[in-house]
Amino acid sequence: MLCICVAGEEEQQAQSKKALKKQQKEAEKAAKKAEKQAKLAAEQQETDEDADRALVRVQDLTPEKAEQQIWVRARIHTSRAKGKQCFLVLRHQQFTVQALLAVGDRASKQMVKFAANLTKESIIDVEAVVKKVEQKIESCSQQDVELHVERSEARLPLQLEDAVRPEGEGDEEGRATVNQDTRLDNRVIDLRTTTSQAIFRLQSGVCQLFRDTLINKGFVEIQTPKIISAASEGGANVFTVSYFKTSAYLAQSPQLYKQMCICADFDKVFCVGPVFRAEDSNTHRHLTEFVGLDIEMAFNYHYHEVIDSITDTMVQIFKGLRDRFQTEIQTVNKQYPSEPFKFLEPTLRLEYKEAVAMLKAAGYDTDFYVLDKYPLAVRPFYTMPDPNNPKYSNSYDMFMRGEEILSGAQRVHDAQLLTERATHHGIDLEKIKAYIDSFRYGAPPHAGGGIGLERVTMLYLGLHNVRQTSMFPRDPKRLTP
């Protein structure tokens, strides 16, 4: 009996130890949970405090905000330490402002040193007082004010500096400039520069003005397929893609579908979308994928009605860019100087045969003009021949600063003639049967053209490479990023 009692006591003691350990573990677990909750609560409080900050945009920093204490979020464009002071240029998009951080009541020596060593392109939050300046700060867009920094917080460090320096200036001063391949390999960084910001904001304006002008003229915006059964322009410069058990092509233009919409009585249509050209051309103006601004419209008596409508659209775009985007134009000119774009009203139109001699002799003061009546042999199969001279055609190109930005023509709207022209160009009639058939049921005379968005932007700004105006360019040697 005694042995049994002892065994029972030992068992109770073991159970008590287990219970104690369990209680200790639960207590530790509860303490960790409480610590975690307290940490989350503190982080939430910090987040709430951050959310209460009213961030002011750099472009809104004007003398009217003088003596106000504000928060700004921007990138460090440049930094320069001088004694107990640090000068920063803060940048958001294409706008810049000077900031001053000095040792004093609100900033320690360590803080100034920390700010001076922040990596360029870091995104920082700055608490500062806006101060008027006696002498304009020429190096910044906000020339009449500077920020006296009281507190800053580094957010994200990334490198950039030389991408905004004009090439000539870099050569003269022995400082680095960034070549094109380096820019494109690091495109996200390059797109942050004030120049790139200005280029693509102006390009957005081109699209908006194109749409607004045509809608006001009674055009309808359409969307067309980019995977098609036959090469829309004919020829070999087309990308072939696998399409289930057969092959298809990437559209060289929305041409066939624009015309089918005209046959469907839409009268005036336009579209904005990607265009693909399998041309192994490594020039300053060729891309394998670009954005096409395409127009098609029925006319009453002569295809020059369409030319007049397109040229007026372009003139409205030029006026809109000139009037609304001077900040962007001037920003680009700082890095890539060029003469202002010139145009005439009405637009100069010359026939192809006479154009070269007349342009040289007459000395027209314009950067935008039209060449009309191209040889039929160099135009696509759907181009209408000139009824007065079968060697020529009712086709035209438009030029900016001497380079083509639009190719267009009156289209063949008779099914029989269209069949003959397609056969002459070696096109498989079965693959474009639906297109040809759309003209068998009655089609009005019509014409149109396709504009390259990137070329328009490049030439309007006087740039020298279309890759500068393509956000993520594609050419025979570049498929990334």
PDB file of N, CA, C and O in Angstrom, residues 119-187:
ATOM      1  N   THR A 119      21.278  58.844 -51.615  1.00  0.00           N
ATOM      2  CA  THR A 119      21.516  58.503 -53.014  1.00  0.00           C
ATOM      3  C   THR A 119      20.604  59.319 -53.933  1.00  0.00           C
ATOM      4  O   THR A 119      19.420  59.487 -53.651  1.00  0.00           O
ATOM      5  N   LYS A 120      21.170  59.831 -55.002  1.00  0.00           N
ATOM      6  CA  LYS A 120      20.350  60.522 -55.995  1.00  0.00           C
ATOM      7  C   LYS A 120      19.258  59.578 -56.496  1.00  0.00           C
ATOM      8  O   LYS A 120      19.477  58.380 -56.653  1.00  0.00           O
ATOM      9  N   GLU A 121      18.094  60.157 -56.750  1.00  0.00           N
ATOM     10  CA  GLU A 121      16.889  59.430 -57.172  1.00  0.00           C
ATOM     11  C   GLU A 121      16.150  58.787 -56.005  1.00  0.00           C
ATOM     12  O   GLU A 121      15.150  58.108 -56.214  1.00  0.00           O
ATOM     13  N   SER A 122      16.661  58.971 -54.749  1.00  0.00           N
ATOM     14  CA  SER A 122      15.871  58.529 -53.610  1.00  0.00           C
ATOM     15  C   SER A 122      14.566  59.317 -53.597  1.00  0.00           C
ATOM     16  O   SER A 122      14.532  60.501 -53.928  1.00  0.00           O
ATOM     17  N   ILE A 123      13.486  58.633 -53.215  1.00  0.00           N
ATOM     18  CA  ILE A 123      12.216  59.329 -53.006  1.00  0.00           C
ATOM     19  C   ILE A 123      12.142  59.676 -51.524  1.00  0.00           C
ATOM     20  O   ILE A 123      12.271  58.790 -50.670  1.00  0.00           O
ATOM     21  N   ILE A 124      11.971  60.946 -51.210  1.00  0.00           N
ATOM     22  CA  ILE A 124      11.941  61.359 -49.809  1.00  0.00           C
ATOM     23  C   ILE A 124      10.693  62.195 -49.514  1.00  0.00           C
ATOM     24  O   ILE A 124      10.154  62.860 -50.402  1.00  0.00           O
ATOM     25  N   ASP A 125      10.248  62.114 -48.263  1.00  0.00           N
ATOM     26  CA  ASP A 125       9.229  63.016 -47.746  1.00  0.00           C
ATOM     27  C   ASP A 125       9.941  64.121 -46.998  1.00  0.00           C
ATOM     28  O   ASP A 125      10.796  63.855 -46.146  1.00  0.00           O
ATOM     29  N   VAL A 126       9.599  65.361 -47.300  1.00  0.00           N
ATOM     30  CA  VAL A 126      10.268  66.507 -46.695  1.00  0.00           C
ATOM     31  C   VAL A 126       9.241  67.396 -46.005  1.00  0.00           C
ATOM     32  O   VAL A 126       8.225  67.754 -46.610  1.00  0.00           O
ATOM     33  N   GLU A 127       9.515  67.717 -44.743  1.00  0.00           N
ATOM     34  CA  GLU A 127       8.732  68.737 -44.049  1.00  0.00           C
ATOM     35  C   GLU A 127       9.545  70.020 -44.096  1.00  0.00           C
ATOM     36  O   GLU A 127      10.710  70.047 -43.668  1.00  0.00           O
ATOM     37  N   ALA A 128       8.955  71.095 -44.628  1.00  0.00           N
ATOM     38  CA  ALA A 128       9.735  72.305 -44.851  1.00  0.00           C
ATOM     39  C   ALA A 128       8.837  73.538 -44.801  1.00  0.00           C
ATOM     40  O   ALA A 128       7.616  73.443 -44.900  1.00  0.00           O
ATOM     41  N   VAL A 129       9.495  74.672 -44.685  1.00  0.00           N
ATOM     42  CA  VAL A 129       8.813  75.965 -44.760  1.00  0.00           C
ATOM     43  C   VAL A 129       9.144  76.586 -46.119  1.00  0.00           C
ATOM     44  O   VAL A 129      10.310  76.616 -46.530  1.00  0.00           O
ATOM     45  N   VAL A 130       8.121  77.055 -46.815  1.00  0.00           N
ATOM     46  CA  VAL A 130       8.312  77.688 -48.124  1.00  0.00           C
ATOM     47  C   VAL A 130       8.819  79.114 -47.910  1.00  0.00           C
ATOM     48  O   VAL A 130       8.218  79.887 -47.154  1.00  0.00           O
ATOM     49  N   LYS A 131       9.918  79.450 -48.571  1.00  0.00           N
ATOM     50  CA  LYS A 131      10.498  80.780 -48.435  1.00  0.00           C
ATOM     51  C   LYS A 131      10.651  81.432 -49.807  1.00  0.00           C
ATOM     52  O   LYS A 131      11.077  80.793 -50.769  1.00  0.00           O
ATOM     53  N   LYS A 132      10.318  82.717 -49.887  1.00  0.00           N
ATOM     54  CA  LYS A 132      10.588  83.470 -51.115  1.00  0.00           C
ATOM     55  C   LYS A 132      12.091  83.704 -51.236  1.00  0.00           C
ATOM     56  O   LYS A 132      12.799  83.790 -50.223  1.00  0.00           O
ATOM     57  N   VAL A 133      12.571  83.823 -52.458  1.00  0.00           N
ATOM     58  CA  VAL A 133      13.998  84.107 -52.669  1.00  0.00           C
ATOM     59  C   VAL A 133      14.146  85.463 -53.356  1.00  0.00           C
ATOM     60  O   VAL A 133      13.292  85.875 -54.144  1.00  0.00           O
ATOM     61  N   GLU A 134      15.227  86.157 -53.034  1.00  0.00           N
ATOM     62  CA  GLU A 134      15.444  87.481 -53.624  1.00  0.00           C
ATOM     63  C   GLU A 134      15.902  87.377 -55.062  1.00  0.00           C
ATOM     64  O   GLU A 134      15.566  88.212 -55.900  1.00  0.00           O
ATOM     65  N   GLN A 135      16.705  86.349 -55.344  1.00  0.00           N
ATOM     66  CA  GLN A 135      17.229  86.161 -56.708  1.00  0.00           C
ATOM     67  C   GLN A 135      16.684  84.858 -57.258  1.00  0.00           C
ATOM     68  O   GLN A 135      16.688  83.834 -56.577  1.00  0.00           O
ATOM     69  N   LYS A 136      16.169  84.881 -58.479  1.00  0.00           N
ATOM     70  CA  LYS A 136      15.558  83.697 -59.081  1.00  0.00           C
ATOM     71  C   LYS A 136      16.536  82.528 -59.127  1.00  0.00           C
ATOM     72  O   LYS A 136      17.724  82.715 -59.403  1.00  0.00           O
ATOM     73  N   ILE A 137      16.022  81.340 -58.872  1.00  0.00           N
ATOM     74  CA  ILE A 137      16.840  80.120 -58.947  1.00  0.00           C
ATOM     75  C   ILE A 137      16.689  79.562 -60.360  1.00  0.00           C
ATOM     76  O   ILE A 137      15.737  78.848 -60.675  1.00  0.00           O
ATOM     77  N   GLU A 138      17.599  79.930 -61.243  1.00  0.00           N
ATOM     78  CA  GLU A 138      17.469  79.628 -62.675  1.00  0.00           C
ATOM     79  C   GLU A 138      17.504  78.137 -62.973  1.00  0.00           C
ATOM     80  O   GLU A 138      16.970  77.678 -63.977  1.00  0.00           O
ATOM     81  N   SER A 139      18.148  77.365 -62.110  1.00  0.00           N
ATOM     82  CA  SER A 139      18.320  75.937 -62.389  1.00  0.00           C
ATOM     83  C   SER A 139      17.082  75.102 -62.060  1.00  0.00           C
ATOM     84  O   SER A 139      17.060  73.905 -62.324  1.00  0.00           O
ATOM     85  N   CYS A 140      16.050  75.728 -61.479  1.00  0.00           N
ATOM     86  CA  CYS A 140      14.839  74.994 -61.091  1.00  0.00           C
ATOM     87  C   CYS A 140      13.615  75.562 -61.803  1.00  0.00           C
ATOM     88  O   CYS A 140      13.590  76.740 -62.174  1.00  0.00           O
ATOM     89  N   SER A 141      12.599  74.728 -61.935  1.00  0.00           N
ATOM     90  CA  SER A 141      11.357  75.220 -62.541  1.00  0.00           C
ATOM     91  C   SER A 141      10.630  76.174 -61.596  1.00  0.00           C
ATOM     92  O   SER A 141       9.987  77.122 -62.034  1.00  0.00           O
ATOM     93  N   GLN A 142      10.711  75.913 -60.273  1.00  0.00           N
ATOM     94  CA  GLN A 142      10.112  76.813 -59.278  1.00  0.00           C
ATOM     95  C   GLN A 142      11.191  77.816 -58.878  1.00  0.00           C
ATOM     96  O   GLN A 142      11.957  77.602 -57.946  1.00  0.00           O
ATOM     97  N   GLN A 143      11.248  78.931 -59.594  1.00  0.00           N
ATOM     98  CA  GLN A 143      12.388  79.847 -59.483  1.00  0.00           C
ATOM     99  C   GLN A 143      12.239  80.888 -58.377  1.00  0.00           C
ATOM    100  O   GLN A 143      13.214  81.531 -58.001  1.00  0.00           O
ATOM    101  N   ASP A 144      11.027  81.056 -57.862  1.00  0.00           N
ATOM    102  CA  ASP A 144      10.783  82.155 -56.922  1.00  0.00           C
ATOM    103  C   ASP A 144      10.733  81.722 -55.465  1.00  0.00           C
ATOM    104  O   ASP A 144      10.548  82.557 -54.578  1.00  0.00           O
ATOM    105  N   VAL A 145      10.863  80.435 -55.200  1.00  0.00           N
ATOM    106  CA  VAL A 145      10.804  79.952 -53.821  1.00  0.00           C
ATOM    107  C   VAL A 145      11.858  78.868 -53.605  1.00  0.00           C
ATOM    108  O   VAL A 145      12.365  78.275 -54.561  1.00  0.00           O
ATOM    109  N   GLU A 146      12.164  78.627 -52.334  1.00  0.00           N
ATOM    110  CA  GLU A 146      12.958  77.475 -51.950  1.00  0.00           C
ATOM    111  C   GLU A 146      12.374  76.917 -50.654  1.00  0.00           C
ATOM    112  O   GLU A 146      11.574  77.577 -49.975  1.00  0.00           O
ATOM    113  N   LEU A 147      12.751  75.690 -50.331  1.00  0.00           N
ATOM    114  CA  LEU A 147      12.244  75.032 -49.145  1.00  0.00           C
ATOM    115  C   LEU A 147      13.320  75.018 -48.065  1.00  0.00           C
ATOM    116  O   LEU A 147      14.468  74.642 -48.338  1.00  0.00           O
ATOM    117  N   HIS A 148      12.959  75.440 -46.852  1.00  0.00           N
ATOM    118  CA  HIS A 148      13.858  75.311 -45.701  1.00  0.00           C
ATOM    119  C   HIS A 148      13.417  74.073 -44.937  1.00  0.00           C
ATOM    120  O   HIS A 148      12.374  74.064 -44.270  1.00  0.00           O
ATOM    121  N   VAL A 149      14.218  73.026 -45.067  1.00  0.00           N
ATOM    122  CA  VAL A 149      13.829  71.698 -44.592  1.00  0.00           C
ATOM    123  C   VAL A 149      13.963  71.596 -43.082  1.00  0.00           C
ATOM    124  O   VAL A 149      14.969  72.031 -42.498  1.00  0.00           O
ATOM    125  N   GLU A 150      12.941  71.006 -42.462  1.00  0.00           N
ATOM    126  CA  GLU A 150      12.986  70.761 -41.021  1.00  0.00           C
ATOM    127  C   GLU A 150      13.087  69.280 -40.711  1.00  0.00           C
ATOM    128  O   GLU A 150      13.577  68.882 -39.674  1.00  0.00           O
ATOM    129  N   ARG A 151      12.572  68.452 -41.639  1.00  0.00           N
ATOM    130  CA  ARG A 151      12.641  67.005 -41.416  1.00  0.00           C
ATOM    131  C   ARG A 151      12.541  66.313 -42.762  1.00  0.00           C
ATOM    132  O   ARG A 151      11.817  66.766 -43.657  1.00  0.00           O
ATOM    133  N   SER A 152      13.268  65.221 -42.936  1.00  0.00           N
ATOM    134  CA  SER A 152      13.162  64.448 -44.177  1.00  0.00           C
ATOM    135  C   SER A 152      13.217  62.967 -43.869  1.00  0.00           C
ATOM    136  O   SER A 152      13.814  62.552 -42.877  1.00  0.00           O
ATOM    137  N   GLU A 153      12.584  62.184 -44.732  1.00  0.00           N
ATOM    138  CA  GLU A 153      12.558  60.737 -44.572  1.00  0.00           C
ATOM    139  C   GLU A 153      12.868  60.092 -45.919  1.00  0.00           C
ATOM    140  O   GLU A 153      12.187  60.349 -46.909  1.00  0.00           O
ATOM    141  N   ALA A 154      13.916  59.271 -45.978  1.00  0.00           N
ATOM    142  CA  ALA A 154      14.267  58.577 -47.220  1.00  0.00           C
ATOM    143  C   ALA A 154      13.301  57.425 -47.464  1.00  0.00           C
ATOM    144  O   ALA A 154      12.960  56.698 -46.549  1.00  0.00           O
ATOM    145  N   ARG A 155      12.850  57.271 -48.727  1.00  0.00           N
ATOM    146  CA  ARG A 155      11.877  56.234 -49.053  1.00  0.00           C
ATOM    147  C   ARG A 155      12.445  55.133 -49.940  1.00  0.00           C
ATOM    148  O   ARG A 155      12.277  53.978 -49.654  1.00  0.00           O
ATOM    149  N   LEU A 156      13.050  55.511 -51.047  1.00  0.00           N
ATOM    150  CA  LEU A 156      13.494  54.480 -51.993  1.00  0.00           C
ATOM    151  C   LEU A 156      14.712  54.957 -52.756  1.00  0.00           C
ATOM    152  O   LEU A 156      14.636  55.903 -53.528  1.00  0.00           O
ATOM    153  N   PRO A 157      15.881  54.344 -52.562  1.00  0.00           N
ATOM    154  CA  PRO A 157      17.085  54.794 -53.264  1.00  0.00           C
ATOM    155  C   PRO A 157      17.226  54.138 -54.651  1.00  0.00           C
ATOM    156  O   PRO A 157      17.144  52.929 -54.784  1.00  0.00           O
ATOM    157  N   LEU A 158      17.453  54.973 -55.680  1.00  0.00           N
ATOM    158  CA  LEU A 158      17.748  54.523 -57.046  1.00  0.00           C
ATOM    159  C   LEU A 158      18.683  55.536 -57.693  1.00  0.00           C
ATOM    160  O   LEU A 158      18.659  56.714 -57.326  1.00  0.00           O
ATOM    161  N   GLN A 159      19.486  55.103 -58.658  1.00  0.00           N
ATOM    162  CA  GLN A 159      20.507  55.963 -59.256  1.00  0.00           C
ATOM    163  C   GLN A 159      20.040  56.622 -60.561  1.00  0.00           C
ATOM    164  O   GLN A 159      19.383  56.017 -61.385  1.00  0.00           O
ATOM    165  N   LEU A 160      20.416  57.918 -60.754  1.00  0.00           N
ATOM    166  CA  LEU A 160      20.252  58.644 -62.017  1.00  0.00           C
ATOM    167  C   LEU A 160      20.970  59.986 -61.907  1.00  0.00           C
ATOM    168  O   LEU A 160      20.947  60.583 -60.876  1.00  0.00           O
ATOM    169  N   GLU A 161      21.645  60.437 -62.947  1.00  0.00           N
ATOM    170  CA  GLU A 161      22.108  61.824 -62.937  1.00  0.00           C
ATOM    171  C   GLU A 161      22.367  62.339 -64.337  1.00  0.00           C
ATOM    172  O   GLU A 161      21.871  63.398 -64.714  1.00  0.00           O
ATOM    173  N   ASP A 162      23.104  61.571 -65.100  1.00  0.00           N
ATOM    174  CA  ASP A 162      23.621  62.122 -66.351  1.00  0.00           C
ATOM    175  C   ASP A 162      22.622  62.103 -67.502  1.00  0.00           C
ATOM    176  O   ASP A 162      22.899  62.668 -68.572  1.00  0.00           O
ATOM    177  N   ALA A 163      21.470  61.476 -67.325  1.00  0.00           N
ATOM    178  CA  ALA A 163      20.517  61.308 -68.425  1.00  0.00           C
ATOM    179  C   ALA A 163      19.891  62.619 -68.888  1.00  0.00           C
ATOM    180  O   ALA A 163      19.322  62.673 -69.977  1.00  0.00           O
ATOM    181  N   VAL A 164      19.972  63.669 -68.076  1.00  0.00           N
ATOM    182  CA  VAL A 164      19.357  64.938 -68.477  1.00  0.00           C
ATOM    183  C   VAL A 164      20.375  65.933 -69.043  1.00  0.00           C
ATOM    184  O   VAL A 164      20.015  67.045 -69.404  1.00  0.00           O
ATOM    185  N   ARG A 165      21.635  65.549 -69.131  1.00  0.00           N
ATOM    186  CA  ARG A 165      22.672  66.473 -69.579  1.00  0.00           C
ATOM    187  C   ARG A 165      22.762  66.475 -71.105  1.00  0.00           C
ATOM    188  O   ARG A 165      22.889  65.427 -71.731  1.00  0.00           O
ATOM    189  N   PRO A 166      22.693  67.656 -71.740  1.00  0.00           N
ATOM    190  CA  PRO A 166      22.878  67.713 -73.198  1.00  0.00           C
ATOM    191  C   PRO A 166      24.222  67.132 -73.592  1.00  0.00           C
ATOM    192  O   PRO A 166      25.221  67.312 -72.884  1.00  0.00           O
ATOM    193  N   GLU A 167      24.277  66.456 -74.738  1.00  0.00           N
ATOM    194  CA  GLU A 167      25.507  65.772 -75.154  1.00  0.00           C
ATOM    195  C   GLU A 167      26.668  66.743 -75.323  1.00  0.00           C
ATOM    196  O   GLU A 167      27.780  66.485 -74.896  1.00  0.00           O
ATOM    197  N   GLY A 168      26.412  67.875 -75.953  1.00  0.00           N
ATOM    198  CA  GLY A 168      27.479  68.855 -76.177  1.00  0.00           C
ATOM    199  C   GLY A 168      28.051  69.373 -74.883  1.00  0.00           C
ATOM    200  O   GLY A 168      29.256  69.530 -74.728  1.00  0.00           O
ATOM    201  N   GLU A 169      27.176  69.631 -73.911  1.00  0.00           N
ATOM    202  CA  GLU A 169      27.619  70.145 -72.613  1.00  0.00           C
ATOM    203  C   GLU A 169      28.502  69.137 -71.896  1.00  0.00           C
ATOM    204  O   GLU A 169      29.492  69.477 -71.281  1.00  0.00           O
ATOM    205  N   GLY A 170      28.137  67.847 -72.000  1.00  0.00           N
ATOM    206  CA  GLY A 170      28.945  66.807 -71.381  1.00  0.00           C
ATOM    207  C   GLY A 170      30.323  66.723 -71.996  1.00  0.00           C
ATOM    208  O   GLY A 170      31.327  66.568 -71.298  1.00  0.00           O
ATOM    209  N   ASP A 171      30.397  66.855 -73.337  1.00  0.00           N
ATOM    210  CA  ASP A 171      31.686  66.795 -74.028  1.00  0.00           C
ATOM    211  C   ASP A 171      32.585  67.955 -73.616  1.00  0.00           C
ATOM    212  O   ASP A 171      33.784  67.791 -73.386  1.00  0.00           O
ATOM    213  N   GLU A 172      31.991  69.151 -73.536  1.00  0.00           N
ATOM    214  CA  GLU A 172      32.780  70.340 -73.224  1.00  0.00           C
ATOM    215  C   GLU A 172      33.333  70.299 -71.800  1.00  0.00           C
ATOM    216  O   GLU A 172      34.447  70.700 -71.539  1.00  0.00           O
ATOM    217  N   GLU A 173      32.509  69.813 -70.867  1.00  0.00           N
ATOM    218  CA  GLU A 173      32.911  69.840 -69.466  1.00  0.00           C
ATOM    219  C   GLU A 173      33.571  68.542 -69.014  1.00  0.00           C
ATOM    220  O   GLU A 173      33.948  68.411 -67.855  1.00  0.00           O
ATOM    221  N   GLY A 174      33.677  67.574 -69.923  1.00  0.00           N
ATOM    222  CA  GLY A 174      34.303  66.306 -69.579  1.00  0.00           C
ATOM    223  C   GLY A 174      33.456  65.457 -68.646  1.00  0.00           C
ATOM    224  O   GLY A 174      33.986  64.601 -67.926  1.00  0.00           O
ATOM    225  N   ARG A 175      32.134  65.701 -68.647  1.00  0.00           N
ATOM    226  CA  ARG A 175      31.246  64.935 -67.778  1.00  0.00           C
ATOM    227  C   ARG A 175      30.479  63.909 -68.601  1.00  0.00           C
ATOM    228  O   ARG A 175      30.323  64.041 -69.812  1.00  0.00           O
ATOM    229  N   ALA A 176      29.982  62.895 -67.913  1.00  0.00           N
ATOM    230  CA  ALA A 176      29.350  61.773 -68.606  1.00  0.00           C
ATOM    231  C   ALA A 176      27.979  62.144 -69.153  1.00  0.00           C
ATOM    232  O   ALA A 176      27.255  62.948 -68.578  1.00  0.00           O
ATOM    233  N   THR A 177      27.634  61.562 -70.300  1.00  0.00           N
ATOM    234  CA  THR A 177      26.268  61.587 -70.816  1.00  0.00           C
ATOM    235  C   THR A 177      25.840  60.135 -71.006  1.00  0.00           C
ATOM    236  O   THR A 177      26.670  59.224 -70.991  1.00  0.00           O
ATOM    237  N   VAL A 178      24.554  59.921 -71.177  1.00  0.00           N
ATOM    238  CA  VAL A 178      24.021  58.558 -71.244  1.00  0.00           C
ATOM    239  C   VAL A 178      23.678  58.228 -72.689  1.00  0.00           C
ATOM    240  O   VAL A 178      22.925  58.967 -73.338  1.00  0.00           O
ATOM    241  N   ASN A 179      24.221  57.119 -73.212  1.00  0.00           N
ATOM    242  CA  ASN A 179      23.919  56.763 -74.597  1.00  0.00           C
ATOM    243  C   ASN A 179      22.541  56.096 -74.703  1.00  0.00           C
ATOM    244  O   ASN A 179      21.922  55.728 -73.705  1.00  0.00           O
ATOM    245  N   GLN A 180      22.093  55.964 -75.918  1.00  0.00           N
ATOM    246  CA  GLN A 180      20.722  55.508 -76.153  1.00  0.00           C
ATOM    247  C   GLN A 180      20.458  54.103 -75.629  1.00  0.00           C
ATOM    248  O   GLN A 180      19.428  53.851 -74.984  1.00  0.00           O
ATOM    249  N   ASP A 181      21.365  53.161 -75.877  1.00  0.00           N
ATOM    250  CA  ASP A 181      21.140  51.789 -75.418  1.00  0.00           C
ATOM    251  C   ASP A 181      21.063  51.713 -73.898  1.00  0.00           C
ATOM    252  O   ASP A 181      20.246  50.961 -73.345  1.00  0.00           O
ATOM    253  N   THR A 182      21.909  52.483 -73.217  1.00  0.00           N
ATOM    254  CA  THR A 182      21.859  52.500 -71.748  1.00  0.00           C
ATOM    255  C   THR A 182      20.526  53.049 -71.266  1.00  0.00           C
ATOM    256  O   THR A 182      19.925  52.534 -70.318  1.00  0.00           O
ATOM    257  N   ARG A 183      20.050  54.094 -71.930  1.00  0.00           N
ATOM    258  CA  ARG A 183      18.734  54.646 -71.576  1.00  0.00           C
ATOM    259  C   ARG A 183      17.639  53.600 -71.727  1.00  0.00           C
ATOM    260  O   ARG A 183      16.799  53.422 -70.846  1.00  0.00           O
ATOM    261  N   LEU A 184      17.644  52.917 -72.871  1.00  0.00           N
ATOM    262  CA  LEU A 184      16.572  51.968 -73.155  1.00  0.00           C
ATOM    263  C   LEU A 184      16.677  50.721 -72.294  1.00  0.00           C
ATOM    264  O   LEU A 184      15.653  50.113 -71.956  1.00  0.00           O
ATOM    265  N   ASP A 185      17.898  50.328 -71.936  1.00  0.00           N
ATOM    266  CA  ASP A 185      18.063  49.178 -71.042  1.00  0.00           C
ATOM    267  C   ASP A 185      17.567  49.490 -69.633  1.00  0.00           C
ATOM    268  O   ASP A 185      17.188  48.584 -68.886  1.00  0.00           O
ATOM    269  N   ASN A 186      17.580  50.761 -69.279  1.00  0.00           N
ATOM    270  CA  ASN A 186      17.118  51.209 -67.960  1.00  0.00           C
ATOM    271  C   ASN A 186      15.987  52.219 -68.142  1.00  0.00           C
ATOM    272  O   ASN A 186      15.998  53.306 -67.570  1.00  0.00           O
ATOM    273  N   ARG A 187      15.012  51.813 -68.939  1.00  0.00           N
ATOM    274  CA  ARG A 187      13.992  52.764 -69.391  1.00  0.00           C
ATOM    275  C   ARG A 187      13.182  53.374 -68.254  1.00  0.00           C
ATOM    276  O   ARG A 187      12.807  54.549 -68.319  1.00  0.00           O
TER     277      ARG A 187
END
